[in-house]
Amino acid sequence: MSEIPKDSLKTFLLELECHFTWNLLKEDIDLFDVEDTIGQQLEFLTTKSRLTLYNLLAYVKHLKGQNKDALECLEQAEEIIQREHSDKEEVRSLVTWGNYAWVYYHMDQLTEAQKYTDKVGNVCRKLSSPFNHKLECPEIDCEKGWALLKFGGKYYQKAKAAFEKALEVEPDNPEFNIGYAITVYRLDDSDREGSIKSFSLGPLRKAVTLNPDNTYIKVFLALKLQDVHAEAEGEKYIEEILDQISSQPYVLRYAAKFYRRKNSWDKALELLKKALEVTPTSSFLHHQMGLCYRAQMIQIKKATRNRPKGKDKLKVDGLITSAIFHFKAAVERDSMFAFAYTDLANMYAEAGQYSNAEDIFQKALRLENITDDHKHQIHYHYGRFQEFHRKSESTAIHHYLEALKVKDRSSLRTKLTSALKKLATKKLGHNASDVQSLSALGFVYKLEGEKRQAAEYYERAQKIDPENAEFLTALCELRLSI
């Protein structure tokens, strides 16, 4: 085999279907948390494809600069192919070989890299692929879907498309249906605009029918049934699952989520503690525990009309301390966990620890490569912190506006527009020339379709700040549409 030039080899590498060509960016995840999660799934989650997990782990090891460890993961993947996929050994090897080629390329072992691109090329020729180093096949689309899903919310739509492509070829494939159903469930959950979405209910039912012994997919169906007010049916699945398993942390955590949302906090905490014994580094489990303690605190505060005394006050203080401990553990274990940051900051504020709350909010505001929904939530919560704890109306208005600019349709929209109107009107009562308040009201009325009122406020703002490009643009758009 004669060695080809490095540039030509790179051209072949870019054609391969594998983790290195799927645009999975390390900035979008916490590498240590994802590595930890994959390790836990390999140990405890019998329903996930181990081949898929080892391939993904190899890529994560490479992103951490651990190419020798990446090669060991790929060796594990090869063993699984020979043991579990001998009927389709060549096709199931393509992603692994592609990953091998890229790892060796990054190690400057070009002969080894070329050996693996040639292996892929031989299979493509043998199976009459129209591409030299790429084969269209549903197993690869499925593996791509799982990898995209692991890289977070920004990738969910691409993951959905990958699973859909696989299902076009094999609509009743059990594994493809699990991947598709979980992806649509995640999309339901991450893109709420006021009402609960239930696009995943049908796919989850189908996946459960095709995988009757899979407790992992059943627990997602139970949660979705709870979403759509069929909690009793969902609980039957949860009880059935808990009868079948003893210590599967990945199933226990979602069963606990079901009971937390049912306000059965003691039951939820019992399951979470059981799961945490097995996987003590799970950011998800710590976050769920924090949510349980927070819910218990809110219940006592409501019952005492926000004035707990004596034993109730001691209980509230203890619950706040426990919630802080677990929310803090969640962000320490996953530096990209946006909701855990806002929950931790809000709990610090609840405890009167305002400087700690400020520090955590600032870390959250500096998070990059997170979804618009996460940015939207962070600005909203920071705005509330500024309004109610810091009594800084100008900063609150700024962050409420930022929340709406990031995402103007969500379950928070009414709260945001209401808060903005109230604060801006109050500030104008003290100073009729407050530009920030005038432009904020212009923005809100424009968003609500009240074009004439919006134009009036922008005109008043523009008279005070005539060079402001944002005001001029908004006015032009409004005048043209009135």
PDB file of C-alpha atoms in Angstrom, residues 90-308:
ATOM      1  CA  GLU A  90     -18.691  -4.945   7.818  1.00  0.00           C
ATOM      2  CA  VAL A  91     -21.572  -2.459   7.832  1.00  0.00           C
ATOM      3  CA  ARG A  92     -21.512  -2.116  11.652  1.00  0.00           C
ATOM      4  CA  SER A  93     -17.735  -1.503  11.492  1.00  0.00           C
ATOM      5  CA  LEU A  94     -17.878   1.537   9.196  1.00  0.00           C
ATOM      6  CA  VAL A  95     -18.327   4.177  11.923  1.00  0.00           C
ATOM      7  CA  THR A  96     -15.655   2.530  14.100  1.00  0.00           C
ATOM      8  CA  TRP A  97     -13.206   2.363  11.186  1.00  0.00           C
ATOM      9  CA  GLY A  98     -13.943   5.981  10.338  1.00  0.00           C
ATOM     10  CA  ASN A  99     -13.164   6.968  13.930  1.00  0.00           C
ATOM     11  CA  TYR A 100      -9.959   4.884  13.850  1.00  0.00           C
ATOM     12  CA  ALA A 101      -8.849   6.680  10.673  1.00  0.00           C
ATOM     13  CA  TRP A 102      -9.399  10.122  12.211  1.00  0.00           C
ATOM     14  CA  VAL A 103      -7.681   9.283  15.520  1.00  0.00           C
ATOM     15  CA  TYR A 104      -4.609   7.932  13.696  1.00  0.00           C
ATOM     16  CA  TYR A 105      -4.627  10.997  11.426  1.00  0.00           C
ATOM     17  CA  HIS A 106      -4.542  13.272  14.485  1.00  0.00           C
ATOM     18  CA  MET A 107      -1.705  11.151  15.894  1.00  0.00           C
ATOM     19  CA  ASP A 108       0.189  11.692  12.592  1.00  0.00           C
ATOM     20  CA  GLN A 109       0.158   7.938  11.903  1.00  0.00           C
ATOM     21  CA  LEU A 110      -0.937   8.405   8.311  1.00  0.00           C
ATOM     22  CA  THR A 111      -0.281   4.819   7.139  1.00  0.00           C
ATOM     23  CA  GLU A 112      -2.628   3.497   9.841  1.00  0.00           C
ATOM     24  CA  ALA A 113      -5.204   6.191   9.002  1.00  0.00           C
ATOM     25  CA  GLN A 114      -5.065   5.232   5.340  1.00  0.00           C
ATOM     26  CA  LYS A 115      -5.472   1.531   6.240  1.00  0.00           C
ATOM     27  CA  TYR A 116      -8.866   2.318   7.784  1.00  0.00           C
ATOM     28  CA  THR A 117     -10.053   4.619   4.994  1.00  0.00           C
ATOM     29  CA  ASP A 118      -9.172   1.802   2.580  1.00  0.00           C
ATOM     30  CA  LYS A 119     -11.224  -0.672   4.667  1.00  0.00           C
ATOM     31  CA  VAL A 120     -14.222   1.649   4.422  1.00  0.00           C
ATOM     32  CA  GLY A 121     -13.597   2.124   0.685  1.00  0.00           C
ATOM     33  CA  ASN A 122     -13.501  -1.646   0.082  1.00  0.00           C
ATOM     34  CA  VAL A 123     -16.899  -2.155   1.778  1.00  0.00           C
ATOM     35  CA  CYS A 124     -18.398   0.769  -0.179  1.00  0.00           C
ATOM     36  CA  ARG A 125     -17.229  -0.763  -3.460  1.00  0.00           C
ATOM     37  CA  LYS A 126     -18.384  -4.234  -2.444  1.00  0.00           C
ATOM     38  CA  LEU A 127     -21.881  -2.910  -1.624  1.00  0.00           C
ATOM     39  CA  SER A 128     -22.001  -0.697  -4.773  1.00  0.00           C
ATOM     40  CA  SER A 129     -22.202   2.605  -2.879  1.00  0.00           C
ATOM     41  CA  PRO A 130     -22.263   5.677  -5.141  1.00  0.00           C
ATOM     42  CA  PHE A 131     -19.660   7.197  -2.784  1.00  0.00           C
ATOM     43  CA  ASN A 132     -16.018   6.129  -2.424  1.00  0.00           C
ATOM     44  CA  HIS A 133     -15.876   6.315   1.364  1.00  0.00           C
ATOM     45  CA  LYS A 134     -19.471   6.558   2.499  1.00  0.00           C
ATOM     46  CA  LEU A 135     -22.388   4.147   2.659  1.00  0.00           C
ATOM     47  CA  GLU A 136     -26.022   5.171   3.145  1.00  0.00           C
ATOM     48  CA  CYS A 137     -27.346   2.805   5.783  1.00  0.00           C
ATOM     49  CA  PRO A 138     -29.937   3.060   8.573  1.00  0.00           C
ATOM     50  CA  GLU A 139     -27.636   1.660  11.296  1.00  0.00           C
ATOM     51  CA  ILE A 140     -25.230   4.546  10.680  1.00  0.00           C
ATOM     52  CA  ASP A 141     -28.099   7.070  10.732  1.00  0.00           C
ATOM     53  CA  CYS A 142     -29.239   5.598  14.059  1.00  0.00           C
ATOM     54  CA  GLU A 143     -25.740   5.842  15.553  1.00  0.00           C
ATOM     55  CA  LYS A 144     -25.507   9.427  14.315  1.00  0.00           C
ATOM     56  CA  GLY A 145     -28.842  10.184  15.989  1.00  0.00           C
ATOM     57  CA  TRP A 146     -27.639   8.901  19.378  1.00  0.00           C
ATOM     58  CA  ALA A 147     -24.399  10.894  19.117  1.00  0.00           C
ATOM     59  CA  LEU A 148     -26.253  14.122  18.259  1.00  0.00           C
ATOM     60  CA  LEU A 149     -28.680  13.557  21.123  1.00  0.00           C
ATOM     61  CA  LYS A 150     -25.806  13.288  23.612  1.00  0.00           C
ATOM     62  CA  PHE A 151     -24.450  16.707  22.558  1.00  0.00           C
ATOM     63  CA  GLY A 152     -27.490  18.574  23.884  1.00  0.00           C
ATOM     64  CA  GLY A 153     -30.463  20.675  22.901  1.00  0.00           C
ATOM     65  CA  LYS A 154     -28.862  22.451  19.947  1.00  0.00           C
ATOM     66  CA  TYR A 155     -28.568  19.065  18.218  1.00  0.00           C
ATOM     67  CA  TYR A 156     -32.041  17.631  18.870  1.00  0.00           C
ATOM     68  CA  GLN A 157     -33.558  18.600  15.513  1.00  0.00           C
ATOM     69  CA  LYS A 158     -30.593  17.050  13.663  1.00  0.00           C
ATOM     70  CA  ALA A 159     -30.915  13.919  15.807  1.00  0.00           C
ATOM     71  CA  LYS A 160     -34.603  13.690  14.925  1.00  0.00           C
ATOM     72  CA  ALA A 161     -33.769  13.940  11.201  1.00  0.00           C
ATOM     73  CA  ALA A 162     -31.162  11.163  11.549  1.00  0.00           C
ATOM     74  CA  PHE A 163     -33.606   8.776  13.262  1.00  0.00           C
ATOM     75  CA  GLU A 164     -36.339   9.648  10.729  1.00  0.00           C
ATOM     76  CA  LYS A 165     -33.949   8.742   7.895  1.00  0.00           C
ATOM     77  CA  ALA A 166     -33.250   5.366   9.557  1.00  0.00           C
ATOM     78  CA  LEU A 167     -36.984   4.717  10.061  1.00  0.00           C
ATOM     79  CA  GLU A 168     -37.727   5.391   6.387  1.00  0.00           C
ATOM     80  CA  VAL A 169     -35.757   2.205   5.634  1.00  0.00           C
ATOM     81  CA  GLU A 170     -36.897   0.128   8.641  1.00  0.00           C
ATOM     82  CA  PRO A 171     -40.061   1.672  10.150  1.00  0.00           C
ATOM     83  CA  ASP A 172     -40.515  -1.082  12.764  1.00  0.00           C
ATOM     84  CA  ASN A 173     -36.902  -1.430  13.890  1.00  0.00           C
ATOM     85  CA  PRO A 174     -37.047  -1.488  17.730  1.00  0.00           C
ATOM     86  CA  GLU A 175     -33.794   0.451  18.340  1.00  0.00           C
ATOM     87  CA  PHE A 176     -34.553   3.140  15.726  1.00  0.00           C
ATOM     88  CA  ASN A 177     -37.980   3.675  17.292  1.00  0.00           C
ATOM     89  CA  ILE A 178     -36.494   4.090  20.781  1.00  0.00           C
ATOM     90  CA  GLY A 179     -34.037   6.704  19.497  1.00  0.00           C
ATOM     91  CA  TYR A 180     -36.720   8.589  17.595  1.00  0.00           C
ATOM     92  CA  ALA A 181     -39.219   8.536  20.493  1.00  0.00           C
ATOM     93  CA  ILE A 182     -36.676   9.801  23.050  1.00  0.00           C
ATOM     94  CA  THR A 183     -35.552  12.561  20.673  1.00  0.00           C
ATOM     95  CA  VAL A 184     -39.115  13.780  20.099  1.00  0.00           C
ATOM     96  CA  TYR A 185     -39.730  13.566  23.865  1.00  0.00           C
ATOM     97  CA  ARG A 186     -36.679  15.790  24.436  1.00  0.00           C
ATOM     98  CA  LEU A 187     -37.952  18.242  21.807  1.00  0.00           C
ATOM     99  CA  ASP A 188     -41.389  18.306  23.484  1.00  0.00           C
ATOM    100  CA  ASP A 189     -39.658  19.051  26.764  1.00  0.00           C
ATOM    101  CA  SER A 190     -37.125  21.638  25.560  1.00  0.00           C
ATOM    102  CA  ASP A 191     -39.314  23.752  23.300  1.00  0.00           C
ATOM    103  CA  ARG A 192     -42.379  24.602  25.346  1.00  0.00           C
ATOM    104  CA  GLU A 193     -44.303  27.673  24.347  1.00  0.00           C
ATOM    105  CA  GLY A 194     -46.945  27.913  27.017  1.00  0.00           C
ATOM    106  CA  SER A 195     -48.700  24.581  26.567  1.00  0.00           C
ATOM    107  CA  ILE A 196     -47.409  21.046  27.032  1.00  0.00           C
ATOM    108  CA  LYS A 197     -46.442  19.421  23.753  1.00  0.00           C
ATOM    109  CA  SER A 198     -47.329  15.800  23.167  1.00  0.00           C
ATOM    110  CA  PHE A 199     -45.832  14.994  19.741  1.00  0.00           C
ATOM    111  CA  SER A 200     -43.832  12.201  21.396  1.00  0.00           C
ATOM    112  CA  LEU A 201     -46.824  10.321  22.849  1.00  0.00           C
ATOM    113  CA  GLY A 202     -47.486   8.264  19.687  1.00  0.00           C
ATOM    114  CA  PRO A 203     -43.790   7.468  19.031  1.00  0.00           C
ATOM    115  CA  LEU A 204     -43.306   6.489  22.693  1.00  0.00           C
ATOM    116  CA  ARG A 205     -46.310   4.125  22.606  1.00  0.00           C
ATOM    117  CA  LYS A 206     -44.961   2.523  19.421  1.00  0.00           C
ATOM    118  CA  ALA A 207     -41.465   2.177  20.897  1.00  0.00           C
ATOM    119  CA  VAL A 208     -42.889   0.485  24.015  1.00  0.00           C
ATOM    120  CA  THR A 209     -44.944  -1.906  21.847  1.00  0.00           C
ATOM    121  CA  LEU A 210     -41.807  -2.843  19.872  1.00  0.00           C
ATOM    122  CA  ASN A 211     -39.661  -3.082  23.037  1.00  0.00           C
ATOM    123  CA  PRO A 212     -42.021  -4.569  25.675  1.00  0.00           C
ATOM    124  CA  ASP A 213     -39.190  -5.520  28.061  1.00  0.00           C
ATOM    125  CA  ASN A 214     -37.359  -2.181  27.861  1.00  0.00           C
ATOM    126  CA  THR A 215     -37.910  -0.335  31.161  1.00  0.00           C
ATOM    127  CA  TYR A 216     -35.923   2.706  29.948  1.00  0.00           C
ATOM    128  CA  ILE A 217     -38.404   3.602  27.187  1.00  0.00           C
ATOM    129  CA  LYS A 218     -41.424   2.776  29.398  1.00  0.00           C
ATOM    130  CA  VAL A 219     -40.396   5.389  31.954  1.00  0.00           C
ATOM    131  CA  PHE A 220     -40.412   8.105  29.260  1.00  0.00           C
ATOM    132  CA  LEU A 221     -43.907   7.032  28.199  1.00  0.00           C
ATOM    133  CA  ALA A 222     -45.015   7.272  31.855  1.00  0.00           C
ATOM    134  CA  LEU A 223     -43.654  10.837  32.106  1.00  0.00           C
ATOM    135  CA  LYS A 224     -45.365  11.869  28.876  1.00  0.00           C
ATOM    136  CA  LEU A 225     -48.684  10.386  30.074  1.00  0.00           C
ATOM    137  CA  GLN A 226     -48.268  12.467  33.230  1.00  0.00           C
ATOM    138  CA  ASP A 227     -47.697  15.538  31.000  1.00  0.00           C
ATOM    139  CA  VAL A 228     -50.998  14.972  29.193  1.00  0.00           C
ATOM    140  CA  HIS A 229     -52.984  14.440  32.423  1.00  0.00           C
ATOM    141  CA  ALA A 230     -53.096  10.651  32.185  1.00  0.00           C
ATOM    142  CA  GLU A 231     -51.124  10.258  35.401  1.00  0.00           C
ATOM    143  CA  ALA A 232     -52.940   7.117  36.581  1.00  0.00           C
ATOM    144  CA  GLU A 233     -51.985   5.238  33.394  1.00  0.00           C
ATOM    145  CA  GLY A 234     -48.430   6.572  33.695  1.00  0.00           C
ATOM    146  CA  GLU A 235     -48.159   5.393  37.292  1.00  0.00           C
ATOM    147  CA  LYS A 236     -49.139   1.838  36.273  1.00  0.00           C
ATOM    148  CA  TYR A 237     -46.038   1.789  34.036  1.00  0.00           C
ATOM    149  CA  ILE A 238     -43.876   3.230  36.836  1.00  0.00           C
ATOM    150  CA  GLU A 239     -45.089   0.584  39.332  1.00  0.00           C
ATOM    151  CA  GLU A 240     -44.507  -2.149  36.763  1.00  0.00           C
ATOM    152  CA  ILE A 241     -40.975  -0.817  36.143  1.00  0.00           C
ATOM    153  CA  LEU A 242     -40.097  -0.597  39.851  1.00  0.00           C
ATOM    154  CA  ASP A 243     -41.234  -4.204  40.308  1.00  0.00           C
ATOM    155  CA  GLN A 244     -38.832  -5.286  37.547  1.00  0.00           C
ATOM    156  CA  ILE A 245     -35.681  -3.388  38.531  1.00  0.00           C
ATOM    157  CA  SER A 246     -33.701  -2.905  41.707  1.00  0.00           C
ATOM    158  CA  SER A 247     -30.764  -0.609  40.989  1.00  0.00           C
ATOM    159  CA  GLN A 248     -30.842   0.727  37.416  1.00  0.00           C
ATOM    160  CA  PRO A 249     -30.020   4.396  38.113  1.00  0.00           C
ATOM    161  CA  TYR A 250     -31.103   5.542  34.655  1.00  0.00           C
ATOM    162  CA  VAL A 251     -34.589   4.203  35.185  1.00  0.00           C
ATOM    163  CA  LEU A 252     -34.815   5.147  38.879  1.00  0.00           C
ATOM    164  CA  ARG A 253     -33.987   8.798  38.131  1.00  0.00           C
ATOM    165  CA  TYR A 254     -36.937   9.189  35.753  1.00  0.00           C
ATOM    166  CA  ALA A 255     -39.275   7.267  38.048  1.00  0.00           C
ATOM    167  CA  ALA A 256     -38.222   9.723  40.763  1.00  0.00           C
ATOM    168  CA  LYS A 257     -38.989  12.618  38.424  1.00  0.00           C
ATOM    169  CA  PHE A 258     -42.502  11.191  37.967  1.00  0.00           C
ATOM    170  CA  TYR A 259     -43.094  11.137  41.747  1.00  0.00           C
ATOM    171  CA  ARG A 260     -41.558  14.591  42.217  1.00  0.00           C
ATOM    172  CA  ARG A 261     -43.979  16.038  39.681  1.00  0.00           C
ATOM    173  CA  LYS A 262     -46.797  14.200  41.480  1.00  0.00           C
ATOM    174  CA  ASN A 263     -45.710  16.020  44.677  1.00  0.00           C
ATOM    175  CA  SER A 264     -44.772  12.653  46.256  1.00  0.00           C
ATOM    176  CA  TRP A 265     -41.422  14.091  47.349  1.00  0.00           C
ATOM    177  CA  ASP A 266     -40.520  11.467  49.941  1.00  0.00           C
ATOM    178  CA  LYS A 267     -40.980   8.687  47.375  1.00  0.00           C
ATOM    179  CA  ALA A 268     -38.969  10.685  44.802  1.00  0.00           C
ATOM    180  CA  LEU A 269     -36.130  11.295  47.284  1.00  0.00           C
ATOM    181  CA  GLU A 270     -36.090   7.608  48.251  1.00  0.00           C
ATOM    182  CA  LEU A 271     -35.556   6.613  44.597  1.00  0.00           C
ATOM    183  CA  LEU A 272     -33.025   9.400  43.962  1.00  0.00           C
ATOM    184  CA  LYS A 273     -30.929   8.421  46.984  1.00  0.00           C
ATOM    185  CA  LYS A 274     -30.979   4.801  45.798  1.00  0.00           C
ATOM    186  CA  ALA A 275     -29.785   5.880  42.330  1.00  0.00           C
ATOM    187  CA  LEU A 276     -27.175   8.245  43.803  1.00  0.00           C
ATOM    188  CA  GLU A 277     -25.612   5.377  45.765  1.00  0.00           C
ATOM    189  CA  VAL A 278     -24.868   3.690  42.440  1.00  0.00           C
ATOM    190  CA  THR A 279     -23.927   6.817  40.415  1.00  0.00           C
ATOM    191  CA  PRO A 280     -22.812   9.472  42.950  1.00  0.00           C
ATOM    192  CA  THR A 281     -21.422  11.817  40.280  1.00  0.00           C
ATOM    193  CA  SER A 282     -24.688  12.228  38.324  1.00  0.00           C
ATOM    194  CA  SER A 283     -25.513  15.927  37.830  1.00  0.00           C
ATOM    195  CA  PHE A 284     -29.092  14.993  36.863  1.00  0.00           C
ATOM    196  CA  LEU A 285     -29.699  13.160  40.169  1.00  0.00           C
ATOM    197  CA  HIS A 286     -28.283  16.002  42.241  1.00  0.00           C
ATOM    198  CA  HIS A 287     -30.461  18.507  40.367  1.00  0.00           C
ATOM    199  CA  GLN A 288     -33.591  16.394  40.886  1.00  0.00           C
ATOM    200  CA  MET A 289     -32.834  16.127  44.612  1.00  0.00           C
ATOM    201  CA  GLY A 290     -32.453  19.891  44.804  1.00  0.00           C
ATOM    202  CA  LEU A 291     -35.841  20.300  43.107  1.00  0.00           C
ATOM    203  CA  CYS A 292     -37.467  17.980  45.675  1.00  0.00           C
ATOM    204  CA  TYR A 293     -36.055  19.916  48.619  1.00  0.00           C
ATOM    205  CA  ARG A 294     -37.087  23.191  46.999  1.00  0.00           C
ATOM    206  CA  ALA A 295     -40.651  21.920  46.464  1.00  0.00           C
ATOM    207  CA  GLN A 296     -40.884  20.873  50.117  1.00  0.00           C
ATOM    208  CA  MET A 297     -39.650  24.321  51.175  1.00  0.00           C
ATOM    209  CA  ILE A 298     -42.232  26.066  48.984  1.00  0.00           C
ATOM    210  CA  GLN A 299     -44.993  23.889  50.457  1.00  0.00           C
ATOM    211  CA  ILE A 300     -44.108  24.931  54.044  1.00  0.00           C
ATOM    212  CA  LYS A 301     -43.812  28.601  53.068  1.00  0.00           C
ATOM    213  CA  LYS A 302     -47.230  28.525  51.385  1.00  0.00           C
ATOM    214  CA  ALA A 303     -48.809  26.833  54.398  1.00  0.00           C
ATOM    215  CA  THR A 304     -47.366  29.518  56.703  1.00  0.00           C
ATOM    216  CA  ARG A 305     -48.142  32.414  54.311  1.00  0.00           C
ATOM    217  CA  ASN A 306     -44.417  33.017  53.762  1.00  0.00           C
ATOM    218  CA  ARG A 307     -43.803  33.521  57.492  1.00  0.00           C
ATOM    219  CA  PRO A 308     -42.535  30.213  58.885  1.00  0.00           C
TER     220      PRO A 308
END
